[in-house]
mmCIF file of C-alpha atoms and ligand atoms in Angstrom:
data_model
loop_
_atom_site.group_PDB
_atom_site.id
_atom_site.type_symbol
_atom_site.label_atom_id
_atom_site.label_comp_id
_atom_site.label_asym_id
_atom_site.label_seq_id
_atom_site.Cartn_x
_atom_site.Cartn_y
_atom_site.Cartn_z
ATOM 1 C CA VAL A 814 88.232 -237.943 110.448
ATOM 2 C CA ARG A 815 89.703 -238.670 106.988
ATOM 3 C CA ALA A 816 87.172 -239.595 104.120
ATOM 4 C CA LEU A 817 87.279 -240.272 100.325
ATOM 5 C CA VAL A 818 84.492 -237.730 99.271
ATOM 6 C CA PHE A 819 82.750 -236.702 95.684
ATOM 7 C CA ASP A 820 80.905 -233.812 95.609
ATOM 8 C CA GLY A 821 81.303 -233.385 91.950
ATOM 9 C CA ARG A 822 85.363 -233.808 92.601
ATOM 10 C CA LEU A 823 86.729 -236.597 94.462
ATOM 11 C CA ARG A 824 88.847 -235.680 97.103
ATOM 12 C CA LEU A 825 90.510 -236.926 100.592
ATOM 13 C CA GLU A 826 89.129 -234.985 103.504
ATOM 14 C CA ARG A 827 91.192 -235.071 106.783
ATOM 15 C CA ASP A 828 88.903 -233.003 109.252
ATOM 16 C CA ARG A 829 85.605 -234.025 108.174
ATOM 17 C CA PRO A 830 83.233 -234.331 111.540
ATOM 18 C CA ALA A 831 82.988 -238.196 112.743
ATOM 19 C CA PRO A 832 79.412 -239.436 111.609
ATOM 20 C CA THR A 833 76.949 -239.331 114.265
ATOM 21 C CA PRO A 834 74.864 -242.558 114.673
ATOM 22 C CA ALA A 835 71.056 -241.989 114.524
ATOM 23 C CA GLU A 836 68.527 -243.693 116.850
ATOM 24 C CA GLY A 837 68.820 -247.607 116.075
ATOM 25 C CA GLU A 838 72.053 -247.054 114.333
ATOM 26 C CA ALA A 839 75.661 -248.191 115.110
ATOM 27 C CA LEU A 840 78.956 -246.157 114.898
ATOM 28 C CA ILE A 841 81.495 -248.726 113.075
ATOM 29 C CA ARG A 842 85.054 -247.893 112.552
ATOM 30 C CA VAL A 843 85.681 -249.255 109.180
ATOM 31 C CA LEU A 844 88.658 -251.575 108.860
ATOM 32 C CA ALA A 845 88.755 -252.323 105.168
ATOM 33 C CA ALA A 846 86.670 -251.515 102.437
ATOM 34 C CA GLY A 847 86.548 -252.833 98.258
ATOM 35 C CA ILE A 848 86.179 -249.953 95.173
ATOM 36 C CA CYS A 849 82.890 -250.798 93.304
ATOM 37 C CA ASN A 850 82.365 -250.102 89.832
ATOM 38 C CA THR A 851 79.638 -248.292 91.246
ATOM 39 C CA ASP A 852 81.842 -246.196 92.851
ATOM 40 C CA LEU A 853 83.347 -245.050 89.670
ATOM 41 C CA GLU A 854 80.173 -244.647 87.944
ATOM 42 C CA ILE A 855 79.139 -242.213 90.867
ATOM 43 C CA THR A 856 82.526 -240.015 90.215
ATOM 44 C CA LYS A 857 81.142 -239.475 86.576
ATOM 45 C CA GLY A 858 77.627 -238.042 88.211
ATOM 46 C CA TYR A 859 75.686 -241.253 88.544
ATOM 47 C CA MET A 860 72.839 -241.086 90.973
ATOM 48 C CA GLY A 861 73.649 -237.606 91.741
ATOM 49 C CA PHE A 862 75.276 -238.568 94.843
ATOM 50 C CA ALA A 863 77.934 -236.088 96.804
ATOM 51 C CA GLY A 864 79.137 -237.761 100.219
ATOM 52 C CA VAL A 865 81.348 -239.829 101.413
ATOM 53 C CA LEU A 866 81.826 -242.870 98.776
ATOM 54 C CA GLY A 867 81.985 -246.759 99.181
ATOM 55 C CA HIS A 868 79.688 -249.534 100.115
ATOM 56 C CA GLU A 869 81.754 -252.621 100.608
ATOM 57 C CA PHE A 870 83.197 -252.588 103.802
ATOM 58 C CA VAL A 871 84.060 -254.624 106.892
ATOM 59 C CA GLY A 872 84.619 -252.612 110.451
ATOM 60 C CA VAL A 873 84.267 -252.939 114.376
ATOM 61 C CA VAL A 874 81.194 -251.686 115.771
ATOM 62 C CA GLU A 875 82.484 -248.769 118.201
ATOM 63 C CA GLN A 876 78.912 -247.897 119.724
ATOM 64 C CA SER A 877 75.452 -249.189 119.533
ATOM 65 C CA PRO A 878 71.926 -249.028 120.712
ATOM 66 C CA ASP A 879 72.368 -250.919 124.570
ATOM 67 C CA GLY A 880 75.626 -251.806 123.602
ATOM 68 C CA ASN A 881 74.963 -255.089 122.028
ATOM 69 C CA TRP A 882 76.853 -254.949 118.933
ATOM 70 C CA ASP A 883 80.204 -253.428 120.945
ATOM 71 C CA GLY A 884 83.224 -254.931 119.791
ATOM 72 C CA LYS A 885 81.953 -256.858 117.042
ATOM 73 C CA ARG A 886 83.522 -257.427 113.572
ATOM 74 C CA VAL A 887 80.764 -256.701 110.838
ATOM 75 C CA VAL A 888 79.596 -256.111 107.512
ATOM 76 C CA GLY A 889 76.616 -254.297 106.496
ATOM 77 C CA GLU A 890 73.676 -254.243 103.785
ATOM 78 C CA ILE A 891 73.584 -251.289 102.293
ATOM 79 C CA ASN A 892 69.975 -250.622 101.998
ATOM 80 C CA CYS A 893 68.504 -248.509 104.599
ATOM 81 C CA ALA A 894 64.679 -249.168 104.633
ATOM 82 C CA CYS A 895 61.803 -246.676 106.142
ATOM 83 C CA GLU A 896 60.039 -249.716 107.126
ATOM 84 C CA SER A 897 56.501 -248.051 107.073
ATOM 85 C CA CYS A 898 55.968 -247.926 103.387
ATOM 86 C CA GLU A 899 53.863 -250.297 101.498
ATOM 87 C CA TRP A 900 57.342 -251.961 100.165
ATOM 88 C CA CYS A 901 58.575 -252.325 103.484
ATOM 89 C CA ARG A 902 55.292 -253.591 104.827
ATOM 90 C CA ARG A 903 55.532 -256.598 102.134
ATOM 91 C CA GLY A 904 59.072 -256.866 102.907
ATOM 92 C CA LEU A 905 60.547 -255.868 100.073
ATOM 93 C CA LEU A 906 62.795 -253.753 101.770
ATOM 94 C CA ASN A 907 65.296 -253.094 99.362
ATOM 95 C CA HIS A 908 62.754 -251.407 97.310
ATOM 96 C CA CYS A 909 61.499 -248.904 99.530
ATOM 97 C CA PRO A 910 61.209 -246.076 97.753
ATOM 98 C CA ASN A 911 61.932 -243.758 100.724
ATOM 99 C CA ARG A 912 65.512 -245.759 101.005
ATOM 100 C CA THR A 913 68.679 -244.649 101.480
ATOM 101 C CA VAL A 914 72.020 -246.288 100.256
ATOM 102 C CA LEU A 915 75.138 -246.457 101.685
ATOM 103 C CA GLY A 916 77.661 -244.301 99.847
ATOM 104 C CA ILE A 917 75.188 -244.176 96.999
ATOM 105 C CA VAL A 918 71.978 -242.339 97.375
ATOM 106 C CA GLY A 919 71.522 -239.766 100.608
ATOM 107 C CA ARG A 920 73.728 -241.632 102.714
ATOM 108 C CA ASP A 921 77.511 -241.318 103.568
ATOM 109 C CA GLY A 922 79.696 -244.515 102.643
ATOM 110 C CA ALA A 923 82.255 -246.511 103.936
ATOM 111 C CA PHE A 924 85.457 -245.145 102.635
ATOM 112 C CA ALA A 925 85.830 -243.369 105.845
ATOM 113 C CA GLU A 926 87.492 -244.371 109.277
ATOM 114 C CA TYR A 927 84.005 -244.162 110.847
ATOM 115 C CA VAL A 928 80.470 -245.005 109.385
ATOM 116 C CA THR A 929 77.078 -245.281 110.817
ATOM 117 C CA LEU A 930 74.645 -248.265 109.741
ATOM 118 C CA PRO A 931 71.429 -248.924 111.111
ATOM 119 C CA VAL A 932 72.324 -252.156 113.424
ATOM 120 C CA GLY A 933 69.323 -254.632 111.661
ATOM 121 C CA ASN A 934 71.221 -254.101 108.460
ATOM 122 C CA LEU A 935 74.647 -255.547 110.341
ATOM 123 C CA HIS A 936 75.661 -258.983 109.933
ATOM 124 C CA GLU A 937 78.793 -260.712 112.532
ATOM 125 C CA VAL A 938 81.846 -261.676 110.482
ATOM 126 C CA PRO A 939 82.993 -265.004 111.758
ATOM 127 C CA PRO A 940 86.771 -265.058 112.897
ATOM 128 C CA THR A 941 87.300 -267.862 110.238
ATOM 129 C CA VAL A 942 86.645 -264.916 107.386
ATOM 130 C CA SER A 943 89.498 -262.320 106.683
ATOM 131 C CA ASP A 944 88.928 -258.929 106.802
ATOM 132 C CA THR A 945 89.651 -259.025 103.101
ATOM 133 C CA GLN A 946 87.075 -261.581 102.623
ATOM 134 C CA ALA A 947 84.902 -259.958 104.414
ATOM 135 C CA VAL A 948 84.870 -256.828 101.848
ATOM 136 C CA PHE A 949 84.247 -258.953 99.232
ATOM 137 C CA VAL A 950 80.489 -260.245 101.328
ATOM 138 C CA GLU A 951 78.122 -257.569 99.851
ATOM 139 C CA PRO A 952 79.348 -258.391 95.892
ATOM 140 C CA LEU A 953 79.044 -261.948 96.782
ATOM 141 C CA ALA A 954 75.564 -261.318 98.436
ATOM 142 C CA ALA A 955 74.527 -259.906 94.878
ATOM 143 C CA ALA A 956 75.791 -263.112 93.292
ATOM 144 C CA TYR A 957 73.890 -264.897 96.044
ATOM 145 C CA GLU A 958 70.706 -263.083 94.641
ATOM 146 C CA ILE A 959 70.566 -265.110 91.603
ATOM 147 C CA LEU A 960 69.890 -268.264 93.627
ATOM 148 C CA GLU A 961 67.176 -266.446 95.372
ATOM 149 C CA GLN A 962 65.186 -265.297 92.244
ATOM 150 C CA VAL A 963 66.137 -268.420 89.670
ATOM 151 C CA THR A 964 65.809 -272.041 90.706
ATOM 152 C CA VAL A 965 69.239 -273.966 89.745
ATOM 153 C CA ARG A 966 69.078 -277.423 89.739
ATOM 154 C CA ARG A 967 72.021 -279.826 90.254
ATOM 155 C CA ASP A 968 73.537 -279.846 86.285
ATOM 156 C CA ASP A 969 71.727 -277.270 85.129
ATOM 157 C CA ARG A 970 73.561 -275.772 82.021
ATOM 158 C CA VAL A 971 74.395 -272.315 82.779
ATOM 159 C CA VAL A 972 76.686 -269.664 81.065
ATOM 160 C CA VAL A 973 78.172 -266.294 82.774
ATOM 161 C CA LEU A 974 78.945 -263.836 80.865
ATOM 162 C CA GLY A 975 81.920 -261.413 81.636
ATOM 163 C CA ASP A 976 84.946 -262.036 83.437
ATOM 164 C CA GLY A 977 84.912 -259.135 85.678
ATOM 165 C CA LYS A 978 84.561 -259.333 89.391
ATOM 166 C CA LEU A 979 80.651 -260.039 89.372
ATOM 167 C CA GLY A 980 81.113 -262.315 86.627
ATOM 168 C CA LEU A 981 83.731 -264.452 88.681
ATOM 169 C CA LEU A 982 81.812 -264.307 91.518
ATOM 170 C CA ALA A 983 78.275 -265.272 90.002
ATOM 171 C CA ALA A 984 80.030 -268.079 88.353
ATOM 172 C CA GLN A 985 81.566 -269.698 91.574
ATOM 173 C CA VAL A 986 78.262 -269.445 93.275
ATOM 174 C CA LEU A 987 76.258 -271.165 90.118
ATOM 175 C CA ALA A 988 79.012 -273.953 90.456
ATOM 176 C CA ASP A 989 78.788 -274.545 93.780
ATOM 177 C CA ALA A 990 75.249 -274.737 93.815
ATOM 178 C CA GLY A 991 75.552 -277.969 91.481
ATOM 179 C CA ALA A 992 74.882 -276.059 88.046
ATOM 180 C CA GLU A 993 77.209 -277.394 85.030
ATOM 181 C CA CYS A 994 78.601 -273.377 85.010
ATOM 182 C CA CYS A 995 80.718 -271.854 82.259
ATOM 183 C CA LEU A 996 82.601 -268.399 82.460
ATOM 184 C CA VAL A 997 82.661 -266.776 79.002
ATOM 185 C CA GLY A 998 84.854 -263.630 78.966
ATOM 186 C CA ARG A 999 87.302 -261.761 76.812
ATOM 187 C CA HIS A 1000 90.433 -261.144 79.357
ATOM 188 C CA ALA A 1001 92.865 -264.007 78.973
ATOM 189 C CA SER A 1002 94.766 -263.416 82.629
ATOM 190 C CA LYS A 1003 91.141 -263.177 83.657
ATOM 191 C CA LEU A 1004 89.930 -266.761 82.113
ATOM 192 C CA GLU A 1005 93.056 -268.233 83.441
ATOM 193 C CA LEU A 1006 92.217 -266.819 87.006
ATOM 194 C CA ALA A 1007 89.113 -268.521 86.911
ATOM 195 C CA GLN A 1008 90.268 -271.337 85.599
ATOM 196 C CA SER A 1009 92.343 -271.705 88.652
ATOM 197 C CA LEU A 1010 89.358 -270.818 90.923
ATOM 198 C CA GLY A 1011 88.310 -274.608 89.359
ATOM 199 C CA LEU A 1012 85.752 -272.904 86.945
ATOM 200 C CA CYS A 1013 84.785 -273.638 83.201
ATOM 201 C CA VAL A 1014 85.554 -271.227 80.802
ATOM 202 C CA SER A 1015 84.805 -271.076 77.169
ATOM 203 C CA GLU A 1016 84.340 -268.718 74.151
ATOM 204 C CA ALA A 1017 81.097 -267.437 73.176
ATOM 205 C CA ALA A 1018 81.245 -268.868 70.025
ATOM 206 C CA GLU A 1019 81.960 -272.136 71.231
ATOM 207 C CA ILE A 1020 78.578 -272.315 72.783
ATOM 208 C CA ALA A 1021 75.880 -273.777 70.744
ATOM 209 C CA GLU A 1022 72.867 -271.719 70.044
ATOM 210 C CA LYS A 1023 69.720 -271.575 72.199
ATOM 211 C CA SER A 1024 71.805 -274.690 74.627
ATOM 212 C CA ARG A 1025 71.060 -272.928 78.248
ATOM 213 C CA GLY A 1026 68.802 -273.125 80.276
ATOM 214 C CA LEU A 1027 70.304 -269.733 82.152
ATOM 215 C CA VAL A 1028 72.480 -267.353 81.582
ATOM 216 C CA VAL A 1029 73.865 -264.461 83.612
ATOM 217 C CA ASP A 1030 74.650 -261.460 81.863
ATOM 218 C CA CYS A 1031 77.664 -259.682 83.978
ATOM 219 C CA THR A 1032 78.836 -257.631 81.288
ATOM 220 C CA GLY A 1033 77.496 -254.680 81.402
ATOM 221 C CA SER A 1034 77.284 -254.125 77.937
ATOM 222 C CA THR A 1035 74.049 -254.143 75.503
ATOM 223 C CA GLU A 1036 76.511 -257.080 73.828
ATOM 224 C CA GLY A 1037 75.674 -258.904 76.746
ATOM 225 C CA LEU A 1038 71.962 -258.902 76.350
ATOM 226 C CA ARG A 1039 72.687 -259.950 72.723
ATOM 227 C CA GLN A 1040 74.807 -262.814 73.562
ATOM 228 C CA ALA A 1041 72.685 -264.005 76.051
ATOM 229 C CA MET A 1042 69.433 -264.008 73.797
ATOM 230 C CA ARG A 1043 71.983 -266.107 71.464
ATOM 231 C CA LEU A 1044 72.414 -268.776 73.704
ATOM 232 C CA VAL A 1045 69.596 -268.980 76.242
ATOM 233 C CA GLU A 1046 67.126 -271.936 75.396
ATOM 234 C CA PRO A 1047 63.652 -271.705 74.405
ATOM 235 C CA ARG A 1048 61.517 -271.008 77.851
ATOM 236 C CA GLY A 1049 65.214 -270.541 79.554
ATOM 237 C CA THR A 1050 65.703 -267.480 81.680
ATOM 238 C CA ILE A 1051 68.426 -264.596 81.341
ATOM 239 C CA VAL A 1052 69.823 -262.805 84.695
ATOM 240 C CA LEU A 1053 70.910 -259.140 84.343
ATOM 241 C CA LYS A 1054 73.225 -258.448 86.973
ATOM 242 C CA SER A 1055 74.328 -255.223 85.608
ATOM 243 C CA THR A 1056 73.450 -252.071 84.634
ATOM 244 C CA VAL A 1057 73.931 -251.138 81.105
ATOM 245 C CA ALA A 1058 74.896 -246.596 80.178
ATOM 246 C CA GLY A 1059 73.007 -245.914 77.488
ATOM 247 C CA ASP A 1060 69.836 -246.327 75.087
ATOM 248 C CA ASP A 1061 70.947 -248.608 71.980
ATOM 249 C CA GLY A 1062 69.357 -251.545 73.823
ATOM 250 C CA PRO A 1063 68.727 -254.896 71.429
ATOM 251 C CA ASN A 1064 65.594 -255.842 69.466
ATOM 252 C CA LEU A 1065 63.575 -258.147 72.330
ATOM 253 C CA THR A 1066 61.898 -260.237 69.667
ATOM 254 C CA PRO A 1067 63.922 -263.390 70.728
ATOM 255 C CA VAL A 1068 62.380 -262.921 73.894
ATOM 256 C CA VAL A 1069 58.813 -262.952 72.766
ATOM 257 C CA VAL A 1070 59.561 -265.977 70.179
ATOM 258 C CA ASP A 1071 61.519 -268.331 72.597
ATOM 259 C CA GLU A 1072 59.026 -267.077 75.469
ATOM 260 C CA VAL A 1073 62.310 -266.347 77.473
ATOM 261 C CA THR A 1074 62.215 -264.865 81.179
ATOM 262 C CA VAL A 1075 64.472 -261.832 81.594
ATOM 263 C CA VAL A 1076 65.105 -261.109 85.363
ATOM 264 C CA GLY A 1077 66.939 -258.007 86.680
ATOM 265 C CA SER A 1078 68.777 -258.572 89.834
ATOM 266 C CA ARG A 1079 70.454 -256.445 91.998
ATOM 267 C CA CYS A 1080 71.128 -256.635 96.098
ATOM 268 C CA GLY A 1081 71.140 -260.231 97.591
ATOM 269 C CA PRO A 1082 71.202 -262.218 101.226
ATOM 270 C CA PHE A 1083 74.248 -261.663 103.361
ATOM 271 C CA ALA A 1084 74.210 -265.079 105.227
ATOM 272 C CA PRO A 1085 74.906 -267.284 102.421
ATOM 273 C CA ALA A 1086 77.685 -265.336 101.090
ATOM 274 C CA ILE A 1087 79.202 -265.015 104.641
ATOM 275 C CA ALA A 1088 78.579 -269.017 105.077
ATOM 276 C CA ALA A 1089 80.421 -269.345 101.832
ATOM 277 C CA LEU A 1090 83.421 -267.602 102.689
ATOM 278 C CA ALA A 1091 83.699 -268.981 105.892
ATOM 279 C CA GLU A 1092 83.438 -272.826 104.534
ATOM 280 C CA GLY A 1093 85.717 -271.701 101.576
ATOM 281 C CA ARG A 1094 83.067 -272.449 99.139
ATOM 282 C CA VAL A 1095 83.761 -269.276 97.014
ATOM 283 C CA ARG A 1096 87.174 -267.770 96.771
ATOM 284 C CA VAL A 1097 87.738 -263.932 96.763
ATOM 285 C CA GLU A 1098 91.292 -262.935 97.651
ATOM 286 C CA GLU A 1099 92.719 -264.090 94.274
ATOM 287 C CA LEU A 1100 90.277 -261.462 93.140
ATOM 288 C CA VAL A 1101 92.062 -258.758 94.510
ATOM 289 C CA ALA A 1102 94.236 -256.638 92.521
ATOM 290 C CA ALA A 1103 95.988 -254.406 94.911
ATOM 291 C CA ALA A 1104 95.343 -253.087 98.224
ATOM 292 C CA TYR A 1105 95.877 -248.989 99.514
ATOM 293 C CA GLY A 1106 95.522 -246.775 102.743
ATOM 294 C CA LEU A 1107 93.082 -244.386 102.894
ATOM 295 C CA ASP A 1108 95.847 -241.933 102.161
ATOM 296 C CA ASP A 1109 96.451 -243.199 98.791
ATOM 297 C CA GLY A 1110 92.098 -243.161 98.303
ATOM 298 C CA LEU A 1111 92.983 -241.057 95.035
ATOM 299 C CA GLU A 1112 95.257 -243.502 93.709
ATOM 300 C CA ALA A 1113 93.466 -246.399 94.578
ATOM 301 C CA MET A 1114 90.619 -244.956 92.770
ATOM 302 C CA ALA A 1115 92.618 -244.703 89.676
ATOM 303 C CA ALA A 1116 93.580 -248.210 89.958
ATOM 304 C CA ALA A 1117 90.009 -249.687 90.535
ATOM 305 C CA ALA A 1118 89.230 -247.471 87.069
ATOM 306 C CA GLU A 1119 92.036 -249.114 85.006
ATOM 307 C CA PRO A 1120 90.136 -251.048 81.980
ATOM 308 C CA GLY A 1121 89.690 -254.900 83.426
ATOM 309 C CA ALA A 1122 90.890 -254.160 86.676
ATOM 310 C CA LEU A 1123 89.801 -256.733 89.751
ATOM 311 C CA LYS A 1124 89.110 -255.333 93.152
ATOM 312 C CA VAL A 1125 90.958 -252.537 94.656
ATOM 313 C CA VAL A 1126 91.127 -252.732 98.617
ATOM 314 C CA LEU A 1127 91.790 -249.866 101.141
ATOM 315 C CA GLN A 1128 92.805 -250.611 104.220
ATOM 316 C CA ILE A 1129 91.424 -248.071 106.739
ATOM 317 C CA THR A 1130 92.547 -248.557 109.947
ATOM 318 C CA VAL A 1131 94.158 -251.240 112.005
HETATM 319 ZN ZN1 ZN B 2281 79.024 -252.317 94.628
HETATM 320 ZN ZN1 ZN B 2282 59.809 -247.959 102.884
#
């Protein structure tokens, strides 16, 4: 089968053996997949991963234990836990130290014609959600993780820092939850897009110091955390949604003085993400920069790496 593989070098393989589902796993024909910043980081050596890239996908199950999932259109959670360790017993499967992660840690990903996942990771996609929308379920679930971790009440004053893909999703989720949410970014075109999605946008300098109960940092830069510490009010919360490379972290004294809670936030629940897409409460099709066939996968990865690029989608099979 065709697959976009990284093993120190990014390349399109045309005759890779189809994956064989392990016990409890389904074999899924991939319809479409999304290129994430993590995929780009992996091609720079992040996580030391070698194999098929890709963790944001929608596909059709071709083979499943007992056939229960056969023919269903699905998306899949990316963490595959051991289900027997201390963390798994506590229900924290996403933190299982023995886990594999689709296209990121020890498990071939979805930039291929076929992928396998445990059936417990699968979620059926309702017919009202298009393939392109479904590709956004995984990153949108990561945005919904904020609501799992922090209580957001109607009219809470929230700032999202960063107008990239995740910032545009997180701001929509928070606005839909009833927060008075403002998106801060640097790219005029993306701020315009945010406004067309009904979001309030602002310059960081226009927001009063220590005026927001919740600040969500989606910038992926140390400057984002610095900015967040400036805007968060005493006893407020900062949610960090993106990893920052490098170790030139800011001085954390304001976190102590203002008794700020800092919350790290990663993968999230799929069900509310699917529901929001099905009900049109979050818009994602506007976030698609371009779509490519898998044969043009290298070109697609290059397009995704353009500074400020929105979501690049791979159309893999029909
Ligand atoms: Zn991702
Ligand atoms: Zn475990």
